[in-house]
Structure formats: C-alpha cells, structure tokens
DNA sequence: CGGAATCCACGCCGATACTG
DNA sequence: CAGTATCGGCGTGGATTCCG
C-alpha cells in the first residue's frame, strides 16, 4: 500500500465526522467563519465568477497576451493562434470587446480591415494574466513530475483490478 | 453612425493590407520578431496552455481558493461550492491531485473520511490566482459598465436591421 | 478580408443508481 | 461518506457556405 495515499491513520471510529479528527464546530462550518476571511463569494451567480470564467477562457488568455503592446488584424491573430477557428476567434474578440478589454477599429476600405488592440482595462488585466503565465512556465516541470508519479501509482492498481476480475470470472 | 466603432478612417485604398496603415514588415509578421519578446508559445500542444486550461477551470479556481490554509472534507467542499455536482467535484479534485496541487488523505474508517488540502505547489499557485481574483473584484464595475455600453450601442443597430428587412420585404 | 449564419458532431456535464 | 459507472441532453465549437 502506498503510504502517501493513506498518510495518517484516524481513530478507527465508525463515524467519519468525529470531532477528534478536526472540524471543531460540527456541521455549522459554512457560516460567517470562512466568509469573513476575505474568501470570495462562491455563489454561482456571482459576478466575479462569471467574469473569471470569461477571462480564464481558452482563447481569451491568448488573445490578451498577443495584443499586449501591439495592434493586430483579425487574420494576423488567426495565424498567430494555432488551432483557433474563425468562429471562435470572432466570438472571443466580441466578448473581449463587450467586456471593455479590446478596442475594435473598422476601416471603411475594401476589402475590410479591422484592427484589434488592448484598452487600458485590457492592459491592466494583462499584467495579472502574465503573472499566471509566468507561474505556469516556472512550475510546469513540477506538474509534469507530479502527473507521472500519479499515473505510475495508478497503473499497478489497474493491474490488480484486472487480475481480480479474471480470478473472479473463472 | 457611432464614431467609437469607426474611430479612424483609413486611406480608402482597395487593399486592406496596405503598409500605409501599419504592419511594417508585410506578411512576415509571425517570425522571430514577436516570439523573442518573451511572448509565450501559442502552439496548441504547448504544456503551458494545457496547464492554464486546467487551472483556469471553472471549479479548480474555487477549490484552490477554498482549500487555502485549511483542510476540507469532500462533503464540506461540496456544500461550500454552490452548483457543483458530485461528479464534477470528484473529477476536479482528481485532476488537482494528479497535478500535485492537492493532497488527498484517506482515513480507513467507516464511513470513509477523506481530507483535501493544498500542497506547497498548490499554495504557491493560490497566491497568483488570488491576484487574478482581486483584479476581477476591483474591476468588475468597469466591466459591467463596458457591457452596458456595448449592449446599448447594439440595440439601435438591431432595430435598424429589422426596419430595413421590413422595408425590403414589402 | 472579416465576418454572419447554418448544420452537425463530439464531449462535457448533470442526474441517477449502485458500491465499499 | 465518498466515491464509481452508466446514460442521455445539450451546449460548445468545428466545418462549411454566403455576404458586404
């Protein structure tokens, strides 16, 4: 048995909710005691959560990063972002424009020319987003190692499960 | 015509790619000149992008925020996160465990007790994530205002479109 | 060139039932 | 209590077509 899974033995009570293992206040654990510690609002309809879902979007982060300090045309963005479809790029840019992150400029020429650039709000977001990107770059090795450990720890379990099934089946 | 949409008039050429509007180097714009400016890798199979997609996940952010400095049981997390299904919480926690963000501790008691807590890696991520949350909280008003402006600017266009359709139809 | 609109497939996710 | 397994809806997003 890998001891990093079961790291500590409980009191072997039949009640997992026993106070001897923590949980001081019983069931009343989601009242004011966690909320006042500047934890954010967990409600589903919370504005912050909706906004986070939007900016944490798969393509939004890329667009914001690429538009930093330079103006790009639609097709340029399309080329720079590997794997994005025309539809998703359009949708993403519209959302970012709606949220005030991106300014869209249409030139009345033919064929059309449309430029996209970050607004002040978008640039301020970029700084924070960049911090997240930097964190990811600096820790990606740790994450890869953790994944390998996790996956290798799981393989033997799968093997045992298969063997058990065979044994039980015959 | 709202002038904030067409903010600047081009040269009225028939070629939207005209150099007179910018784009100094012509089509060779995605070579080394943008990549060496510490811009991140835009390739779809890039590790950083995959990891970002994961941690920017709808539920992951909440779980990481809630596990900061405290250990929680499965059911506690379930109660604290409004709207999460048992399935998604399980999946999210497994992914976070696999990525080395969360430590899962199983107590061999009946009924089972499972504790979740952040690892050192998870805590370091939390700091960065928190910055993003703080940014969102501080700018949510700006975003709401921007959305209202955008939506109100769009309504008259829709009205004109409908009127035009009626006129053309009769 | 930069979209908008339509169609459709795939995958995510919720609901439900069952297990240890 | 803390899951796993299975099914099914439906939303997301890709491919395609057409337009200004």
Short mmCIF file of C-alpha atoms (C1' of nucleotides) in Angstrom, two decimals:
data_model
loop_
_atom_site.label_atom_id
_atom_site.label_comp_id
_atom_site.label_asym_id
_atom_site.label_seq_id
_atom_site.Cartn_x
_atom_site.Cartn_y
_atom_site.Cartn_z
CA UNK A 1 0.00 0.00 0.00
CA UNK A 2 1.47 3.35 -0.95
CA UNK A 3 1.71 5.31 2.24
CA UNK A 4 1.41 8.65 0.51
CA UNK A 5 -2.23 7.86 -0.11
CA UNK A 6 -3.11 6.89 3.41
CA UNK A 7 -0.81 9.30 5.14
CA UNK A 8 -2.26 9.16 8.58
CA UNK A 9 -4.47 6.75 10.45
CA UNK A 10 -7.62 8.04 12.05
CA UNK A 11 -9.09 6.88 15.30
CA UNK A 12 -10.85 3.94 13.66
CA UNK A 13 -14.19 5.17 14.81
CA UNK A 14 -17.25 4.26 12.85
CA UNK A 15 -18.10 7.90 12.49
CA UNK A 16 -16.07 9.79 9.93
CA UNK A 17 -17.48 13.01 11.25
CA UNK A 18 -15.93 12.54 14.66
CA UNK A 19 -14.68 15.79 16.13
CA UNK A 20 -11.47 14.15 17.26
CA UNK A 21 -10.22 14.43 13.69
CA UNK A 22 -10.86 18.13 13.38
CA UNK A 23 -13.96 20.03 12.29
CA UNK A 24 -14.31 21.90 15.57
CA UNK A 25 -17.76 23.41 15.16
CA UNK A 26 -19.62 20.43 13.85
CA UNK A 27 -21.85 20.96 10.83
CA UNK A 28 -22.03 24.73 11.13
CA UNK A 29 -18.93 25.24 9.05
CA UNK A 30 -20.06 27.39 6.20
CA UNK A 31 -21.40 30.34 8.12
CA UNK A 32 -19.54 33.58 8.70
CA UNK A 33 -16.34 31.96 9.90
CA UNK A 34 -14.97 31.24 6.43
CA UNK A 35 -16.64 34.06 4.59
CA UNK A 36 -15.22 36.91 6.57
CA UNK A 37 -11.66 35.79 5.91
CA UNK A 38 -11.83 37.67 2.59
CA UNK A 39 -12.66 34.44 0.84
CA UNK A 40 -14.53 35.18 -2.32
CA UNK A 41 -18.14 34.61 -2.97
CA UNK A 42 -18.80 31.03 -4.04
CA UNK A 43 -22.30 31.62 -5.31
CA UNK A 44 -22.87 30.55 -8.85
CA UNK A 45 -24.45 33.83 -9.92
CA UNK A 46 -21.58 35.85 -8.50
CA UNK A 47 -20.25 38.46 -10.93
CA UNK A 48 -16.66 37.66 -10.10
CA UNK A 49 -17.11 34.03 -11.01
CA UNK A 50 -18.74 34.85 -14.31
CA UNK A 51 -16.00 37.29 -15.21
CA UNK A 52 -13.32 34.82 -14.21
CA UNK A 53 -14.89 32.14 -16.37
CA UNK A 54 -14.73 34.55 -19.26
CA UNK A 55 -11.15 35.78 -18.93
CA UNK A 56 -9.91 32.35 -17.99
CA UNK A 57 -11.27 31.18 -21.30
CA UNK A 58 -9.04 29.10 -23.51
CA UNK A 59 -8.67 31.72 -26.23
CA UNK A 60 -9.14 34.92 -24.25
CA UNK A 61 -5.87 34.49 -22.41
CA UNK A 62 -4.00 34.04 -25.68
CA UNK A 63 -5.63 37.00 -27.36
CA UNK A 64 -4.86 39.27 -24.46
CA UNK A 65 -1.27 38.13 -24.36
CA UNK A 66 -0.79 38.63 -28.09
CA UNK A 67 -2.41 42.05 -28.18
CA UNK A 68 -0.13 43.37 -25.49
CA UNK A 69 1.60 46.49 -26.78
CA UNK A 70 0.73 45.84 -30.39
CA UNK A 71 -2.26 46.13 -32.66
CA UNK A 72 -3.21 43.13 -34.73
CA UNK A 73 -5.65 42.45 -37.52
CA UNK A 74 -8.12 39.63 -37.45
CA UNK A 75 -6.18 37.42 -39.82
CA UNK A 76 -2.93 38.08 -38.01
CA UNK A 77 -4.46 36.88 -34.76
CA UNK A 78 -5.87 33.88 -36.59
CA UNK A 79 -2.44 32.94 -37.85
CA UNK A 80 -0.71 33.54 -34.53
CA UNK A 81 -3.06 31.37 -32.53
CA UNK A 82 -2.62 27.80 -33.51
CA UNK A 83 -5.81 25.81 -33.63
CA UNK A 84 -8.38 28.57 -33.30
CA UNK A 85 -11.30 28.51 -35.72
CA UNK A 86 -12.61 31.63 -37.36
CA UNK A 87 -15.81 31.32 -35.42
CA UNK A 88 -14.18 31.05 -32.00
CA UNK A 89 -11.81 33.90 -32.68
CA UNK A 90 -14.74 36.10 -33.67
CA UNK A 91 -16.72 35.10 -30.61
CA UNK A 92 -13.77 35.61 -28.31
CA UNK A 93 -12.98 39.04 -29.71
CA UNK A 94 -16.60 40.11 -29.41
CA UNK A 95 -16.72 39.08 -25.78
CA UNK A 96 -13.48 40.87 -25.02
CA UNK A 97 -14.75 43.97 -26.81
CA UNK A 98 -18.00 43.80 -24.89
CA UNK A 99 -16.15 43.50 -21.61
CA UNK A 100 -14.08 46.56 -22.45
CA UNK A 101 -10.77 44.70 -22.77
CA UNK A 102 -10.30 45.16 -26.50
CA UNK A 103 -10.97 48.06 -28.85
CA UNK A 104 -12.16 47.13 -32.33
CA UNK A 105 -11.46 49.54 -35.16
CA UNK A 106 -13.10 49.13 -38.55
CA UNK A 107 -11.56 50.84 -41.55
CA UNK A 108 -14.09 51.54 -44.31
CA UNK A 109 -11.94 50.13 -47.08
CA UNK A 110 -12.42 47.22 -49.38
CA UNK A 111 -11.50 44.59 -48.64
CA UNK A 112 -12.27 45.38 -44.99
CA UNK A 113 -9.58 45.98 -42.45
CA UNK A 114 -10.24 45.54 -38.74
CA UNK A 115 -7.70 46.25 -36.05
CA UNK A 116 -7.75 44.99 -32.50
CA UNK A 117 -5.86 46.48 -29.61
CA UNK A 118 -6.00 46.34 -25.84
CA UNK A 119 -7.76 49.07 -23.90
CA UNK A 120 -6.37 50.41 -20.66
CA UNK A 121 -8.54 47.89 -18.85
CA UNK A 122 -7.22 45.10 -21.02
CA UNK A 123 -3.62 46.13 -20.39
CA UNK A 124 -4.14 46.15 -16.66
CA UNK A 125 -5.59 42.67 -16.92
CA UNK A 126 -2.65 41.55 -18.98
CA UNK A 127 -0.25 42.23 -16.15
CA UNK A 128 -2.13 39.87 -13.86
CA UNK A 129 -2.61 37.27 -16.53
CA UNK A 130 1.08 37.40 -17.32
CA UNK A 131 1.84 36.59 -13.70
CA UNK A 132 -0.25 33.47 -14.04
CA UNK A 133 1.53 32.53 -17.25
CA UNK A 134 4.91 33.03 -15.64
CA UNK A 135 3.89 30.88 -12.70
CA UNK A 136 2.83 28.14 -15.09
CA UNK A 137 6.06 28.32 -17.04
CA UNK A 138 8.13 28.14 -13.89
CA UNK A 139 6.24 25.22 -12.40
CA UNK A 140 5.39 23.15 -15.43
CA UNK A 141 8.20 20.73 -14.64
CA UNK A 142 6.85 20.16 -11.14
CA UNK A 143 3.43 19.48 -12.58
CA UNK A 144 4.74 17.04 -15.15
CA UNK A 145 6.65 15.18 -12.46
CA UNK A 146 3.56 15.09 -10.25
CA UNK A 147 1.49 13.71 -13.10
CA UNK A 148 4.00 10.98 -13.82
CA UNK A 149 4.06 9.97 -10.17
CA UNK A 150 0.29 9.92 -10.02
CA UNK A 151 -0.09 7.91 -13.21
CA UNK A 152 2.57 5.39 -12.24
CA UNK A 153 0.97 4.96 -8.84
CA UNK A 154 -2.29 4.19 -10.57
CA UNK A 155 -1.10 1.59 -13.05
CA UNK A 156 -0.49 -1.22 -10.50
CA UNK A 157 -3.96 -0.63 -9.09
CA UNK A 158 -5.49 -1.08 -12.52
CA UNK A 159 -3.43 -4.25 -12.97
CA UNK A 160 -4.67 -5.67 -9.68
CA UNK A 161 -8.24 -4.79 -10.56
CA UNK A 162 -7.95 -6.59 -13.89
CA UNK A 163 -6.37 -9.66 -12.25
CA UNK A 164 -9.11 -9.76 -9.64
CA UNK A 165 -11.76 -9.58 -12.29
CA UNK A 166 -10.17 -12.51 -14.13
CA UNK A 167 -9.90 -14.51 -10.93
CA UNK A 168 -13.50 -13.84 -10.02
CA UNK A 169 -14.65 -14.62 -13.52
CA UNK A 170 -13.10 -18.08 -13.79
CA UNK B 1 -23.02 56.16 -37.13
CA UNK B 2 -21.39 55.81 -33.73
CA UNK B 3 -17.89 57.17 -34.10
CA UNK B 4 -16.42 54.96 -31.41
CA UNK B 5 -16.80 52.00 -33.76
CA UNK B 6 -15.11 53.56 -36.73
CA UNK B 7 -12.58 55.52 -34.80
CA UNK B 8 -10.23 56.38 -37.59
CA UNK B 9 -10.53 56.50 -41.33
CA UNK B 10 -8.07 54.57 -43.43
CA UNK B 11 -6.65 55.67 -46.74
CA UNK B 12 -9.58 54.28 -48.70
CA UNK B 13 -7.33 52.02 -50.68
CA UNK B 14 -8.73 48.81 -52.05
CA UNK B 15 -6.03 46.83 -50.29
CA UNK B 16 -6.60 46.35 -46.60
CA UNK B 17 -3.08 45.06 -46.27
CA UNK B 18 -1.56 48.36 -47.38
CA UNK B 19 1.60 49.21 -45.49
CA UNK B 20 0.48 52.79 -45.09
CA UNK B 21 -1.76 51.68 -42.26
CA UNK B 22 0.94 49.96 -40.28
CA UNK B 23 2.17 46.37 -40.48
CA UNK B 24 5.72 47.42 -41.33
CA UNK B 25 7.19 44.08 -42.39
CA UNK B 26 4.40 42.94 -44.67
CA UNK B 27 3.23 39.38 -44.23
CA UNK B 28 6.30 38.17 -42.37
CA UNK B 29 4.90 39.16 -39.04
CA UNK B 30 4.89 35.97 -37.06
CA UNK B 31 8.56 35.09 -37.33
CA UNK B 32 11.12 35.75 -34.63
CA UNK B 33 10.15 39.34 -34.02
CA UNK B 34 7.21 38.60 -31.78
CA UNK B 35 8.42 35.34 -30.36
CA UNK B 36 11.64 36.60 -28.82
CA UNK B 37 9.81 39.31 -26.92
CA UNK B 38 9.12 36.72 -24.20
CA UNK B 39 5.69 36.09 -25.66
CA UNK B 40 4.56 32.65 -24.77
CA UNK B 41 4.23 29.71 -27.04
CA UNK B 42 0.93 29.76 -28.88
CA UNK B 43 1.09 26.20 -30.12
CA UNK B 44 -1.88 24.12 -29.23
CA UNK B 45 0.17 21.27 -27.81
CA UNK B 46 2.14 23.62 -25.59
CA UNK B 47 2.37 22.42 -22.00
CA UNK B 48 1.73 25.88 -20.63
CA UNK B 49 -1.54 26.20 -22.49
CA UNK B 50 -2.76 22.82 -21.31
CA UNK B 51 -1.89 23.60 -17.73
CA UNK B 52 -3.53 27.01 -17.96
CA UNK B 53 -6.69 25.46 -19.32
CA UNK B 54 -6.72 23.17 -16.33
CA UNK B 55 -6.12 25.67 -13.55
CA UNK B 56 -8.35 28.25 -15.19
CA UNK B 57 -11.10 25.68 -14.95
CA UNK B 58 -14.42 26.79 -13.54
CA UNK B 59 -14.20 24.65 -10.43
CA UNK B 60 -10.45 24.40 -9.94
CA UNK B 61 -10.12 28.05 -9.06
CA UNK B 62 -12.80 27.75 -6.43
CA UNK B 63 -11.38 24.60 -4.92
CA UNK B 64 -7.92 26.11 -4.66
CA UNK B 65 -9.30 29.25 -3.08
CA UNK B 66 -11.33 27.31 -0.54
CA UNK B 67 -8.52 24.94 0.40
CA UNK B 68 -6.18 27.79 1.17
CA UNK B 69 -4.84 27.36 4.70
CA UNK B 70 -7.47 24.85 5.67
CA UNK B 71 -8.23 21.20 5.17
CA UNK B 72 -11.67 20.26 3.98
CA UNK B 73 -13.58 17.04 3.51
CA UNK B 74 -15.30 16.09 0.32
CA UNK B 75 -18.77 16.93 1.56
CA UNK B 76 -17.61 20.21 3.02
CA UNK B 77 -16.27 21.30 -0.34
CA UNK B 78 -19.49 20.15 -1.96
CA UNK B 79 -21.53 22.31 0.37
CA UNK B 80 -19.26 25.33 0.05
CA UNK B 81 -19.28 25.37 -3.74
CA UNK B 82 -22.70 26.32 -4.97
CA UNK B 83 -23.80 24.42 -8.03
CA UNK B 84 -21.09 21.79 -8.28
CA UNK B 85 -22.21 18.22 -8.88
CA UNK B 86 -20.65 15.30 -7.07
CA UNK B 87 -19.18 14.09 -10.30
CA UNK B 88 -17.50 17.35 -11.23
CA UNK B 89 -16.11 17.85 -7.76
CA UNK B 90 -14.60 14.38 -7.88
CA UNK B 91 -13.14 14.94 -11.33
CA UNK B 92 -11.76 18.34 -10.37
CA UNK B 93 -10.16 17.04 -7.21
CA UNK B 94 -8.59 14.12 -9.07
CA UNK B 95 -7.08 16.45 -11.64
CA UNK B 96 -5.74 18.77 -8.97
CA UNK B 97 -4.31 15.80 -7.10
CA UNK B 98 -2.72 14.49 -10.27
CA UNK B 99 -1.17 17.86 -10.98
CA UNK B 100 0.30 17.97 -7.49
CA UNK B 101 -1.81 20.88 -6.27
CA UNK B 102 -3.88 18.95 -3.76
CA UNK B 103 -3.06 16.19 -1.30
CA UNK B 104 -5.75 13.60 -0.73
CA UNK B 105 -5.79 11.75 2.55
CA UNK B 106 -7.98 8.71 3.07
CA UNK B 107 -8.76 7.60 6.60
CA UNK B 108 -9.55 3.88 6.84
CA UNK B 109 -12.70 4.36 8.89
CA UNK B 110 -16.28 3.60 8.17
CA UNK B 111 -17.98 5.59 6.88
CA UNK B 112 -14.98 6.85 4.92
CA UNK B 113 -13.34 10.13 5.63
CA UNK B 114 -11.25 11.90 3.00
CA UNK B 115 -9.42 15.13 3.59
CA UNK B 116 -8.17 17.50 0.94
CA UNK B 117 -5.50 20.12 1.44
CA UNK B 118 -3.21 22.21 -0.71
CA UNK B 119 0.35 21.11 -1.30
CA UNK B 120 3.20 23.61 -1.37
CA UNK B 121 2.75 23.81 -5.13
CA UNK B 122 -0.95 24.46 -4.72
CA UNK B 123 -0.33 27.19 -2.18
CA UNK B 124 2.11 28.95 -4.46
CA UNK B 125 -0.48 28.80 -7.22
CA UNK B 126 -3.09 30.20 -4.90
CA UNK B 127 -1.15 33.41 -4.45
CA UNK B 128 -1.17 34.05 -8.19
CA UNK B 129 -4.77 33.03 -8.60
CA UNK B 130 -5.73 35.32 -5.77
CA UNK B 131 -4.18 38.23 -7.63
CA UNK B 132 -6.43 37.46 -10.55
CA UNK B 133 -9.46 37.29 -8.28
CA UNK B 134 -8.56 40.60 -6.67
CA UNK B 135 -8.18 42.19 -10.10
CA UNK B 136 -11.61 40.91 -11.07
CA UNK B 137 -13.19 42.21 -7.89
CA UNK B 138 -11.64 45.62 -8.35
CA UNK B 139 -12.62 45.97 -11.99
CA UNK B 140 -15.98 44.28 -12.12
CA UNK B 141 -17.74 47.64 -12.14
CA UNK B 142 -15.74 48.78 -15.17
CA UNK B 143 -16.64 45.57 -16.95
CA UNK B 144 -20.31 45.91 -16.15
CA UNK B 145 -20.30 49.49 -17.43
CA UNK B 146 -18.49 48.41 -20.60
CA UNK B 147 -21.04 45.67 -21.19
CA UNK B 148 -23.93 48.07 -20.79
CA UNK B 149 -22.38 50.49 -23.26
CA UNK B 150 -21.75 47.71 -25.74
CA UNK B 151 -25.24 46.29 -25.45
CA UNK B 152 -26.91 49.68 -25.72
CA UNK B 153 -24.81 50.53 -28.77
CA UNK B 154 -26.01 47.32 -30.36
CA UNK B 155 -29.73 47.70 -29.80
CA UNK B 156 -30.30 50.53 -32.34
CA UNK B 157 -28.40 48.54 -34.95
CA UNK B 158 -30.71 45.60 -34.43
CA UNK B 159 -33.69 47.95 -34.69
CA UNK B 160 -32.41 49.39 -37.98
CA UNK B 161 -31.76 45.92 -39.32
CA UNK B 162 -35.29 44.85 -38.51
CA UNK B 163 -36.77 48.01 -40.08
CA UNK B 164 -34.68 47.52 -43.22
CA UNK B 165 -35.83 43.94 -43.50
CA UNK B 166 -39.47 45.07 -43.27
CA UNK B 167 -38.93 47.82 -45.86
CA UNK B 168 -37.21 45.44 -48.25
CA UNK B 169 -39.88 42.83 -47.71
CA UNK B 170 -42.83 44.97 -48.67
"C1'" DC C 1 -10.72 40.44 -45.63
"C1'" DG C 2 -13.76 39.91 -41.93
"C1'" DG C 3 -17.31 38.36 -40.63
"C1'" DA C 4 -22.55 36.07 -40.01
"C1'" DA C 5 -25.39 32.07 -40.39
"C1'" DT C 6 -26.33 27.29 -40.59
"C1'" DC C 7 -25.60 22.50 -39.69
"C1'" DC C 8 -23.92 18.91 -37.02
"C1'" DA C 9 -20.79 16.04 -34.23
"C1'" DC C 10 -18.41 15.40 -30.07
"C1'" DG C 11 -17.57 15.84 -25.39
"C1'" DC C 12 -18.80 17.73 -21.19
"C1'" DC C 13 -21.56 17.51 -17.52
"C1'" DG C 14 -25.83 16.62 -14.68
"C1'" DA C 15 -28.88 13.04 -12.95
"C1'" DT C 16 -29.34 8.60 -11.31
"C1'" DA C 17 -28.22 4.20 -9.45
"C1'" DC C 18 -25.06 1.33 -7.21
"C1'" DT C 19 -20.74 0.07 -4.15
"C1'" DG C 20 -17.31 -0.32 -0.33
"C1'" DC D 1 -19.45 9.24 3.49
"C1'" DA D 2 -17.10 9.17 -0.69
"C1'" DG D 3 -16.92 7.69 -4.30
"C1'" DT D 4 -17.60 4.73 -9.39
"C1'" DA D 5 -20.48 3.56 -13.51
"C1'" DT D 6 -23.71 4.50 -16.88
"C1'" DC D 7 -26.79 7.03 -19.68
"C1'" DG D 8 -28.57 10.92 -22.02
"C1'" DG D 9 -29.24 16.01 -23.06
"C1'" DC D 10 -27.29 19.86 -24.76
"C1'" DG D 11 -24.11 23.29 -25.17
"C1'" DT D 12 -19.60 24.18 -27.36
"C1'" DG D 13 -17.23 24.58 -31.11
"C1'" DG D 14 -15.55 22.88 -35.94
"C1'" DA D 15 -16.63 22.88 -40.93
"C1'" DT D 16 -18.89 24.95 -44.46
"C1'" DT D 17 -21.30 28.42 -47.04
"C1'" DC D 18 -22.56 33.00 -48.18
"C1'" DC D 19 -22.36 38.11 -47.80
"C1'" DG D 20 -20.68 43.16 -47.67
#
